[in-house]
Amino acid sequence: MNRMFRKKQTKQRPDAAAQLLMDIVGEENVLYLKEDLISYECDGYTMERGMPRAVVFVRNTQHVSDVVKRLNELGVPYIARGAGTGLSGGATPLGGEVIISLVRMKRLLHLDLENRKAVVEPGYINLKLTQSISDKGYYYAPDPSSQNACTIGGNVAENSGGAHCLKYGVTTNHILGLEVVLPNGEIIEIGKEGIPDQPGYDLLGLLTGSEGTLGIVTQITVNILKNPEGKKTVLAYFDDIDDASQAVSDIIAGGIIPAALEMMDEIAIEGVESAAYPVGHPRDIAAFLLIEVDGIAAGIDAQIDDILTVCKSNHVRKVKVAKDEAERSLWWANRKMGFGAMGAISPDYLVQDGVIPRTRLPEVLARINAISRKYELRIANIFHAGDGNLHPLILFDANIPGESERAAKAGSECLQVCADVGGSITGEHGVGIEKSAEMHFIFSDEEMAAQTAIRHVFNPHDMLNPGKLFPEPGRCAEVKQDMKTASV
Amino acid sequence: MNRMFRKKQTKQRPDAAAQLLMDIVGEENVLYLKEDLISYECDGYTMERGMPRAVVFVRNTQHVSDVVKRLNELGVPYIARGAGTGLSGGATPLGGEVIISLVRMKRLLHLDLENRKAVVEPGYINLKLTQSISDKGYYYAPDPSSQNACTIGGNVAENSGGAHCLKYGVTTNHILGLEVVLPNGEIIEIGKEGIPDQPGYDLLGLLTGSEGTLGIVTQITVNILKNPEGKKTVLAYFDDIDDASQAVSDIIAGGIIPAALEMMDEIAIEGVESAAYPVGHPRDIAAFLLIEVDGIAAGIDAQIDDILTVCKSNHVRKVKVAKDEAERSLWWANRKMGFGAMGAISPDYLVQDGVIPRTRLPEVLARINAISRKYELRIANIFHAGDGNLHPLILFDANIPGESERAAKAGSECLQVCADVGGSITGEHGVGIEKSAEMHFIFSDEEMAAQTAIRHVFNPHDMLNPGKLFPEPGRCAEVKQDMKTASV
């Protein structure tokens, strides 16, 4: 007992690697105690975890370059991490990597409203950008549901989307330039001064969405937009989810591009109505659509009329237009609680993220229903319906033996369905560690080889975020073996 | 005399390489006679030329794969070519390459209006797509001035823009999927069934604009758009080009994104008024703006009012709205004659293609004027002004000794000016052979190394379009040496 007590009191000392990192960034910017590291075991994807060797908070680009070079010399792999809101395990250490945290590089460096651009550090929080320019009439378009926490650097890594990406596009459509530290420590600039039309290969597009496997982004030039002159929001309740699906197709086919076109099914509605922002949605509907139109004020009413007509011709039970900003905000707060609200109706849940051609929605929903019955697990469905981007939420209880495994299998089968109809296994959450096994659903061996060859160009020794996106089983096993012997 | 006559009659026979290509595609699909090959000496960039060893017309993807594999075995490099309208020499053989012509792969394979996409072969002509769907109310947005001749495959290679790309984006923003034959002969699909949100690296973006150096595109899925409900076009005449530039900035800063925002200066106007579609522009103005707004009908008049106000506050001499479609079409025909019209006022001209931040336009124009004086050559300016994409047209006479060289130097200095203000050396015409020497204006050695390493992944033996984009002097010299001994 006494010995145990004394053991607790013995303060863990930084190992040689942590000490060398402190020489670069200062003692106060390195975490190495087990109790400090535990928060970095996983990101928003919690099904797999691993301990980092240390966490280093960099303050500037030179720090990143110096840290990377030092870790290369030591042979210690590393991972860049933003706010840790990622949903596929992209920032989860699998083998005792050092985490390079970018959250203290969080400045807005430059604002150029005349040329509609802003330059930010990677740790700058998404929502802050819009907040800091909204009084001048501007905003930053990509709006992941986690936007009050996630960083723009993380958004670049995952090529994040959001509800309003139907009209405005995902992160890659809003990035004008990047400063990047390559895994060899070199600093490169892509799309200098925000001129995106660079000759040569599209490195800007290549880095965006590369899930932190090609380089570490240290500065980002983004495109900012003028606030739309007007905005209107419609809520439409349907008794039959196929009617709701058809309404989605008819709206798009009719030539309207809403700013957002969201769908929630019955179980998802049960969730959000049990959470922090209940709207009073009827509990006996099959689905609702939340549709927002924005743009030149004069054109909006005509588009809303067209949308109401489409809903009515698809047997909508009830449809209404938000009467004021307060009502609109409530509808959106309710929608954005979607994932978190599952906690109110299930002990655990697994979010999936597939993409399908919009017109295949009814068929895909039927197959997801069949998966739900097969695994005896409820599945809620939240969609960026206009984009064909589905989020099946598989509800389970990790305390019931076998349920986690059944949930993971059900999730994988949902992705197989998306792949079968010509879709994709991820719309906006990335592959990370969660979906690397499913990559072969949509890529041939040749296609995977082209991808991994690109990683090899930038990251030849697999020092940056190893084992992500395209796991190399040998390498992962090796890293995991190292970890067992590492003195974390 | 008699011997000469007989010599002419001796028909040139295909060499071994041409014969092997005939075995794949049939005799009628291979050109090898010098008189047939001469049309393939260059593309739309005529300052450098070279003879191909042969031209092979492929009919399908398997042909491309088989031809590539055969040429690899023979050690003969090759170039993919569309309509040959490129403006930077991307399809020009430098060392006796075989040209793989895609013009006979020209089918529209599939049209899916409900999901707004079309699948075409690479030799399909850009304008044909819009023509084939316009009666149903749809169009394909990227509209290079050469759209009645250029192919969509060529547009993908160059990431082509056009007048309406200010609002709608360039080719890469409209490509949903590609089928590609890699330089090893493997066939890969990127963005299957037109779902562009593929996980992994953005190969779709990487291939688009890679100027035919990474793979040969054999099938393209493009996004098609619904025709805008309304459209209005404004012509504004300015006495001072700085006022016109300021009007451009003010329109964009005011939150209007016109479908097109074009500028022409005095010399460019002299050209187009001397060509096929004169409008009757005053000859004594400094510049005009051609501004088009489209979208929901109800919103257009308000935008036009705002544009007229901006023009007036920038001392416009005269501004008018097109009274009907005939007038609008004439204005556009006049504008699209821009490059060709230079032939009416100068024996030769060199088109340049730089990008700058919009707000630096007055400064850049002053520097281009200085270059014009320095080299004693007139320079006309045509701009996609809204995008900051300049086309200085350097007028010269190749028959006057030294003028071609002075024109090339003046062109290069114009690009240096663009680079100096934080811009780019090409907006839409590509690098090809014309601008490879200027790549170092905007890329560091590290940045160039990252780019060439990517080429090496796809094209490790430099068999596909060698010497383009990033010339390796050693390689080019070697190829040219080979050519001298080759039996073309």
Coordinates of N, CA and C in Angstrom, one line a residue, chain B residues 313-484:
Chain B
S313 N -21.0 55.6 -61.5 CA -20.2 56.2 -60.5 C -18.7 56.1 -60.8
N314 N -18.4 55.3 -61.9 CA -17.0 55.2 -62.3 C -16.8 55.9 -63.7
H315 N -17.7 56.9 -63.9 CA -17.5 57.8 -65.1 C -17.6 57.1 -66.4
V316 N -18.5 56.2 -66.5 CA -18.8 55.5 -67.8 C -19.2 56.6 -68.9
R317 N -18.7 56.4 -70.1 CA -19.2 57.3 -71.1 C -20.6 57.0 -71.6
K318 N -20.8 55.7 -71.8 CA -22.1 55.3 -72.3 C -22.3 53.8 -71.8
V319 N -23.5 53.5 -71.4 CA -23.8 52.1 -71.0 C -25.2 51.7 -71.5
K320 N -25.3 50.5 -72.0 CA -26.6 50.0 -72.6 C -26.8 48.6 -72.3
V321 N -28.1 48.2 -72.3 CA -28.5 46.8 -72.0 C -28.9 46.2 -73.4
A322 N -28.5 45.0 -73.7 CA -28.9 44.4 -75.0 C -30.4 44.4 -75.1
K323 N -30.9 44.9 -76.2 CA -32.4 45.0 -76.4 C -33.0 43.7 -76.7
D324 N -32.3 42.7 -77.3 CA -32.8 41.4 -77.6 C -31.7 40.4 -77.8
E325 N -32.1 39.2 -78.0 CA -31.1 38.1 -78.2 C -30.2 38.3 -79.4
A326 N -30.7 38.9 -80.4 CA -29.9 39.2 -81.6 C -28.7 40.1 -81.2
E327 N -29.1 41.2 -80.5 CA -28.0 42.1 -80.1 C -27.0 41.5 -79.2
R328 N -27.5 40.7 -78.2 CA -26.6 40.0 -77.3 C -25.7 39.1 -78.0
S329 N -26.2 38.3 -79.0 CA -25.4 37.4 -79.7 C -24.3 38.1 -80.5
L330 N -24.7 39.2 -81.1 CA -23.7 40.0 -81.9 C -22.6 40.4 -80.9
W331 N -22.9 41.0 -79.8 CA -21.9 41.4 -78.8 C -20.9 40.3 -78.5
W332 N -21.5 39.1 -78.3 CA -20.7 37.9 -77.9 C -19.8 37.4 -79.1
A333 N -20.4 37.4 -80.3 CA -19.7 37.0 -81.5 C -18.5 37.9 -81.7
N334 N -18.7 39.2 -81.5 CA -17.7 40.2 -81.6 C -16.6 39.9 -80.6
R335 N -17.0 39.7 -79.3 CA -16.0 39.4 -78.3 C -15.2 38.1 -78.5
K336 N -15.9 37.1 -79.0 CA -15.3 35.8 -79.1 C -14.3 35.7 -80.3
M337 N -14.5 36.7 -81.2 CA -13.5 36.9 -82.3 C -12.2 37.4 -81.8
G338 N -12.1 37.9 -80.6 CA -11.0 38.6 -80.0 C -9.6 38.2 -80.5
F339 N -9.3 36.9 -80.3 CA -7.9 36.5 -80.7 C -7.8 36.5 -82.2
G340 N -8.7 35.8 -82.9 CA -8.6 35.7 -84.3 C -8.6 37.1 -85.0
A341 N -9.3 38.0 -84.4 CA -9.4 39.4 -85.1 C -8.0 40.1 -85.1
M342 N -7.1 39.7 -84.3 CA -5.8 40.3 -84.3 C -5.2 40.1 -85.7
G343 N -5.6 39.1 -86.4 CA -5.1 38.8 -87.8 C -5.4 40.0 -88.7
A344 N -6.5 40.7 -88.4 CA -6.9 41.8 -89.2 C -6.1 43.1 -89.1
I345 N -5.3 43.1 -87.9 CA -4.6 44.3 -87.7 C -3.1 44.1 -87.5
S346 N -2.7 42.8 -87.6 CA -1.2 42.5 -87.4 C -0.9 41.2 -88.1
P347 N 0.2 41.1 -88.8 CA 0.6 39.8 -89.5 C 0.6 38.6 -88.5
D348 N 1.2 38.8 -87.3 CA 1.3 37.7 -86.3 C 0.9 38.3 -85.0
Y349 N 0.6 37.4 -84.1 CA 0.3 37.8 -82.7 C 0.6 36.6 -81.8
L350 N 1.0 36.9 -80.5 CA 1.2 35.9 -79.5 C 0.2 36.2 -78.4
V351 N -0.6 35.2 -78.0 CA -1.5 35.3 -76.9 C -0.9 35.0 -75.6
Q352 N -1.0 35.8 -74.6 CA -0.5 35.4 -73.3 C -1.7 35.2 -72.4
D353 N -1.5 34.7 -71.2 CA -2.6 34.2 -70.4 C -2.1 34.2 -68.9
G354 N -2.3 35.4 -68.3 CA -1.9 35.5 -66.9 C -3.1 35.7 -66.0
V355 N -2.9 35.5 -64.7 CA -3.9 35.8 -63.7 C -3.4 36.7 -62.7
I356 N -4.2 37.7 -62.2 CA -3.8 38.6 -61.2 C -4.9 38.9 -60.2
P357 N -4.6 39.3 -59.0 CA -5.7 39.8 -58.2 C -6.4 41.0 -58.9
R358 N -7.8 40.9 -58.9 CA -8.5 41.9 -59.6 C -8.1 43.3 -59.3
T359 N -7.8 43.6 -58.0 CA -7.6 44.9 -57.5 C -6.2 45.5 -58.0
R360 N -5.4 44.6 -58.6 CA -4.0 45.1 -59.1 C -4.1 45.4 -60.6
L361 N -5.3 45.4 -61.2 CA -5.4 45.6 -62.6 C -4.8 46.9 -63.1
P362 N -5.0 48.1 -62.5 CA -4.5 49.3 -63.1 C -2.9 49.3 -63.1
E363 N -2.3 48.8 -62.0 CA -0.9 48.7 -61.9 C -0.3 47.8 -63.0
V364 N -1.0 46.6 -63.2 CA -0.5 45.6 -64.2 C -0.6 46.2 -65.6
L365 N -1.7 46.9 -65.9 CA -1.8 47.5 -67.2 C -0.8 48.5 -67.5
A366 N -0.4 49.3 -66.5 CA 0.7 50.3 -66.7 C 2.0 49.6 -67.0
R367 N 2.2 48.5 -66.3 CA 3.5 47.8 -66.5 C 3.5 47.1 -67.9
I368 N 2.3 46.6 -68.3 CA 2.2 46.0 -69.7 C 2.5 47.1 -70.7
N369 N 2.0 48.3 -70.5 CA 2.2 49.4 -71.4 C 3.7 49.7 -71.5
A370 N 4.4 49.6 -70.4 CA 5.8 49.9 -70.4 C 6.6 48.8 -71.2
I371 N 6.1 47.5 -71.1 CA 6.7 46.4 -71.8 C 6.5 46.7 -73.3
S372 N 5.3 47.2 -73.7 CA 5.0 47.5 -75.1 C 6.0 48.5 -75.6
R373 N 6.2 49.6 -74.8 CA 7.1 50.6 -75.3 C 8.6 50.1 -75.4
K374 N 9.0 49.3 -74.4 CA 10.3 48.8 -74.3 C 10.6 47.9 -75.6
Y375 N 9.7 47.1 -76.0 CA 10.0 46.2 -77.1 C 9.4 46.7 -78.4
E376 N 8.9 48.0 -78.4 CA 8.3 48.6 -79.6 C 7.3 47.7 -80.3
L377 N 6.5 47.0 -79.5 CA 5.4 46.2 -80.1 C 4.1 46.6 -79.5
R378 N 3.1 46.6 -80.3 CA 1.7 47.0 -79.8 C 1.2 45.7 -79.0
I379 N 0.5 46.0 -77.9 CA -0.1 44.9 -77.1 C -1.5 45.2 -76.9
A380 N -2.4 44.4 -77.4 CA -3.8 44.5 -77.1 C -4.1 43.7 -75.9
N381 N -5.2 44.1 -75.2 CA -5.5 43.4 -73.9 C -7.0 43.0 -73.9
I382 N -7.2 41.7 -73.8 CA -8.5 41.1 -73.6 C -8.6 40.4 -72.3
F383 N -9.5 40.7 -71.5 CA -9.5 40.1 -70.1 C -10.8 39.4 -69.8
H384 N -10.7 38.3 -69.1 CA -11.9 37.8 -68.3 C -11.7 38.6 -67.0
A385 N -12.2 39.8 -67.0 CA -11.8 40.8 -66.0 C -12.3 40.4 -64.6
G386 N -13.5 39.8 -64.6 CA -14.0 39.4 -63.3 C -13.1 38.3 -62.6
D387 N -12.5 37.5 -63.4 CA -11.6 36.5 -62.8 C -10.2 37.0 -62.6
G388 N -9.9 38.2 -63.1 CA -8.5 38.7 -63.1 C -7.6 37.9 -64.1
N389 N -8.3 37.4 -65.1 CA -7.5 36.6 -66.1 C -7.3 37.4 -67.4
L390 N -6.0 37.8 -67.6 CA -5.6 38.7 -68.7 C -5.2 37.9 -69.9
H391 N -5.5 38.4 -71.1 CA -4.9 37.9 -72.3 C -4.2 39.0 -73.0
P392 N -3.0 39.4 -72.7 CA -2.2 40.3 -73.5 C -1.9 39.7 -74.9
L393 N -2.2 40.4 -75.9 CA -1.9 39.9 -77.3 C -0.8 40.7 -77.9
I394 N 0.3 40.1 -78.1 CA 1.5 40.9 -78.5 C 1.5 40.8 -80.0
L395 N 1.4 41.9 -80.7 CA 1.4 42.0 -82.1 C 2.8 42.1 -82.7
F396 N 3.0 41.3 -83.7 CA 4.4 41.4 -84.3 C 4.3 40.9 -85.8
D397 N 5.5 41.0 -86.4 CA 5.5 40.5 -87.8 C 6.7 39.6 -87.9
A398 N 6.5 38.3 -88.1 CA 7.5 37.3 -88.1 C 8.5 37.5 -89.2
N399 N 8.1 38.3 -90.2 CA 9.0 38.5 -91.4 C 10.0 39.6 -91.1
I400 N 9.8 40.4 -90.0 CA 10.8 41.4 -89.7 C 11.8 40.7 -88.7
P401 N 13.1 40.6 -89.1 CA 14.0 39.9 -88.3 C 14.0 40.4 -86.9
G402 N 14.0 39.4 -86.0 CA 14.1 39.8 -84.5 C 12.7 40.0 -83.9
E403 N 11.7 40.2 -84.6 CA 10.4 40.6 -84.0 C 9.8 39.4 -83.2
S404 N 9.9 38.2 -83.8 CA 9.4 37.0 -83.1 C 10.1 36.9 -81.7
E405 N 11.4 37.0 -81.7 CA 12.1 36.9 -80.4 C 11.7 38.0 -79.5
R406 N 11.5 39.2 -80.0 CA 11.1 40.3 -79.1 C 9.7 40.0 -78.5
A407 N 8.8 39.5 -79.4 CA 7.5 39.2 -78.9 C 7.5 38.1 -77.8
A408 N 8.3 37.1 -78.0 CA 8.4 36.1 -77.0 C 8.9 36.7 -75.7
K409 N 9.9 37.6 -75.8 CA 10.5 38.2 -74.5 C 9.4 39.1 -73.9
A410 N 8.7 39.8 -74.7 CA 7.6 40.7 -74.1 C 6.6 39.8 -73.4
G411 N 6.2 38.7 -74.1 CA 5.2 37.8 -73.5 C 5.7 37.3 -72.1
S412 N 6.9 36.9 -72.1 CA 7.5 36.4 -70.8 C 7.5 37.5 -69.7
E413 N 7.8 38.7 -70.1 CA 7.8 39.8 -69.2 C 6.4 40.1 -68.6
C414 N 5.4 39.9 -69.5 CA 4.0 40.1 -69.0 C 3.7 39.1 -67.9
L415 N 4.2 37.9 -68.2 CA 3.9 36.8 -67.2 C 4.7 37.1 -65.9
Q416 N 5.9 37.7 -66.0 CA 6.6 38.1 -64.8 C 5.9 39.1 -64.0
V417 N 5.2 40.0 -64.7 CA 4.4 41.1 -64.0 C 3.3 40.4 -63.2
C418 N 2.6 39.4 -63.9 CA 1.5 38.7 -63.2 C 2.1 38.0 -61.9
A419 N 3.2 37.3 -62.1 CA 3.8 36.6 -60.9 C 4.2 37.6 -59.8
D420 N 4.7 38.8 -60.2 CA 5.2 39.8 -59.2 C 4.0 40.3 -58.4
V421 N 2.8 40.4 -58.9 CA 1.7 40.9 -58.1 C 1.0 39.8 -57.4
G422 N 1.6 38.6 -57.4 CA 1.0 37.5 -56.7 C 0.0 36.7 -57.5
G423 N 0.2 36.8 -58.8 CA -0.7 36.0 -59.7 C -0.1 34.8 -60.3
S424 N -0.6 34.4 -61.4 CA -0.2 33.1 -62.0 C 0.2 33.3 -63.5
I425 N 1.0 32.4 -64.0 CA 1.4 32.5 -65.4 C 0.4 31.9 -66.4
T426 N -0.6 31.3 -65.9 CA -1.6 30.8 -66.8 C -3.0 30.7 -66.1
G427 N -4.0 31.1 -66.8 CA -5.3 31.0 -66.2 C -6.1 29.8 -66.8
E428 N -5.9 29.6 -68.1 CA -6.7 28.6 -68.8 C -6.0 28.0 -70.0
H429 N -4.9 28.5 -70.4 CA -4.3 28.0 -71.7 C -3.3 26.9 -71.4
G430 N -2.8 26.8 -70.1 CA -1.9 25.8 -69.8 C -0.4 26.2 -70.0
V431 N 0.5 25.3 -69.6 CA 1.9 25.6 -69.7 C 2.5 25.0 -70.9
G432 N 2.2 23.8 -71.2 CA 2.7 23.1 -72.4 C 4.2 23.2 -72.6
I433 N 4.6 23.7 -73.8 CA 6.0 24.0 -74.0 C 6.2 25.5 -73.9
E434 N 5.1 26.2 -74.1 CA 5.3 27.7 -74.2 C 5.8 28.3 -72.9
K435 N 5.3 27.8 -71.8 CA 5.5 28.6 -70.5 C 6.3 27.7 -69.5
S436 N 6.9 26.6 -70.0 CA 7.6 25.8 -69.0 C 8.8 26.6 -68.4
A437 N 9.4 27.5 -69.2 CA 10.5 28.2 -68.7 C 10.1 29.2 -67.6
E438 N 8.8 29.6 -67.6 CA 8.3 30.6 -66.6 C 7.8 29.9 -65.3
M439 N 7.8 28.6 -65.3 CA 7.2 27.9 -64.1 C 8.0 28.4 -62.8
H440 N 9.3 28.7 -63.0 CA 10.0 29.1 -61.8 C 9.7 30.5 -61.3
F441 N 8.9 31.3 -62.1 CA 8.4 32.6 -61.7 C 7.5 32.4 -60.4
I442 N 6.8 31.3 -60.4 CA 5.8 31.1 -59.3 C 6.1 29.9 -58.4
F443 N 7.0 29.0 -58.8 CA 7.2 27.8 -58.0 C 8.6 27.7 -57.5
S444 N 8.8 27.4 -56.2 CA 10.1 27.1 -55.7 C 10.6 25.8 -56.2
D445 N 11.9 25.5 -55.9 CA 12.4 24.2 -56.3 C 11.7 23.1 -55.6
E446 N 11.3 23.3 -54.3 CA 10.6 22.2 -53.6 C 9.2 22.0 -54.2
E447 N 8.6 23.1 -54.6 CA 7.3 23.0 -55.2 C 7.3 22.2 -56.5
M448 N 8.3 22.6 -57.3 CA 8.5 21.9 -58.6 C 8.8 20.4 -58.4
A449 N 9.6 20.1 -57.3 CA 10.0 18.7 -57.1 C 8.7 17.9 -56.7
A450 N 7.8 18.5 -55.9 CA 6.6 17.8 -55.6 C 5.8 17.5 -56.8
Q451 N 5.8 18.5 -57.7 CA 5.0 18.3 -59.0 C 5.6 17.2 -59.8
T452 N 6.9 17.3 -60.0 CA 7.5 16.3 -60.9 C 7.5 14.9 -60.3
A453 N 7.5 14.8 -59.0 CA 7.4 13.5 -58.3 C 6.1 12.9 -58.6
I454 N 5.0 13.7 -58.7 CA 3.7 13.2 -59.1 C 3.7 12.7 -60.5
R455 N 4.3 13.4 -61.4 CA 4.4 12.9 -62.8 C 5.1 11.6 -62.8
H456 N 6.1 11.5 -62.0 CA 6.9 10.2 -62.0 C 6.1 9.0 -61.5
V457 N 5.1 9.3 -60.6 CA 4.3 8.2 -60.1 C 3.4 7.6 -61.3
F458 N 2.9 8.5 -62.1 CA 2.0 8.0 -63.1 C 2.7 7.6 -64.4
N459 N 3.8 8.4 -64.6 CA 4.5 8.4 -65.9 C 6.0 8.2 -65.7
P460 N 6.3 7.1 -65.1 CA 7.7 7.0 -64.6 C 8.8 7.0 -65.6
H461 N 8.4 6.5 -66.8 CA 9.5 6.5 -67.9 C 9.3 7.6 -68.9
D462 N 8.4 8.6 -68.5 CA 8.3 9.8 -69.3 C 7.9 9.4 -70.7
M463 N 7.1 8.4 -70.9 CA 6.7 8.0 -72.2 C 5.5 8.8 -72.7
L464 N 4.7 9.4 -71.8 CA 3.5 10.1 -72.2 C 3.8 11.6 -72.2
N465 N 3.8 12.2 -73.3 CA 3.9 13.7 -73.5 C 5.2 14.2 -72.8
P466 N 6.4 13.6 -73.2 CA 7.6 14.1 -72.5 C 7.9 15.5 -72.8
G467 N 8.6 16.1 -71.9 CA 9.1 17.5 -72.1 C 8.1 18.6 -72.0
K468 N 6.9 18.3 -71.5 CA 5.9 19.3 -71.3 C 5.8 19.7 -69.9
L469 N 5.2 20.8 -69.6 CA 4.9 21.3 -68.2 C 6.2 21.6 -67.5
F470 N 7.0 20.6 -67.2 CA 8.3 20.8 -66.5 C 9.4 20.2 -67.4
P471 N 10.0 20.9 -68.2 CA 10.9 20.3 -69.1 C 12.2 19.8 -68.4
E472 N 12.6 18.7 -68.7 CA 13.9 18.2 -68.1 C 14.9 18.3 -69.3
P473 N 15.7 19.3 -69.3 CA 16.5 19.6 -70.5 C 17.3 18.4 -71.0
G474 N 17.8 17.6 -70.1 CA 18.5 16.4 -70.5 C 17.6 15.5 -71.4
R475 N 16.5 15.2 -70.9 CA 15.5 14.4 -71.6 C 15.1 14.9 -73.0
C476 N 14.8 16.2 -73.0 CA 14.4 16.8 -74.3 C 15.5 16.7 -75.3
A477 N 16.7 17.0 -74.9 CA 17.9 17.0 -75.8 C 18.0 15.5 -76.4
E478 N 17.9 14.6 -75.4 CA 18.0 13.2 -75.8 C 17.0 12.8 -76.8
V479 N 15.7 13.2 -76.6 CA 14.6 12.9 -77.5 C 14.9 13.5 -78.8
K480 N 15.3 14.8 -78.8 CA 15.5 15.5 -80.0 C 16.7 14.8 -80.8
Q481 N 17.7 14.3 -80.1 CA 18.8 13.6 -80.8 C 18.2 12.4 -81.4
D482 N 17.4 11.6 -80.7 CA 16.8 10.4 -81.3 C 16.1 10.7 -82.5
M483 N 15.4 11.8 -82.5 CA 14.5 12.2 -83.6 C 15.3 12.3 -84.9
K484 N 16.5 13.0 -84.7 CA 17.3 13.2 -85.9 C 17.6 11.9 -86.7

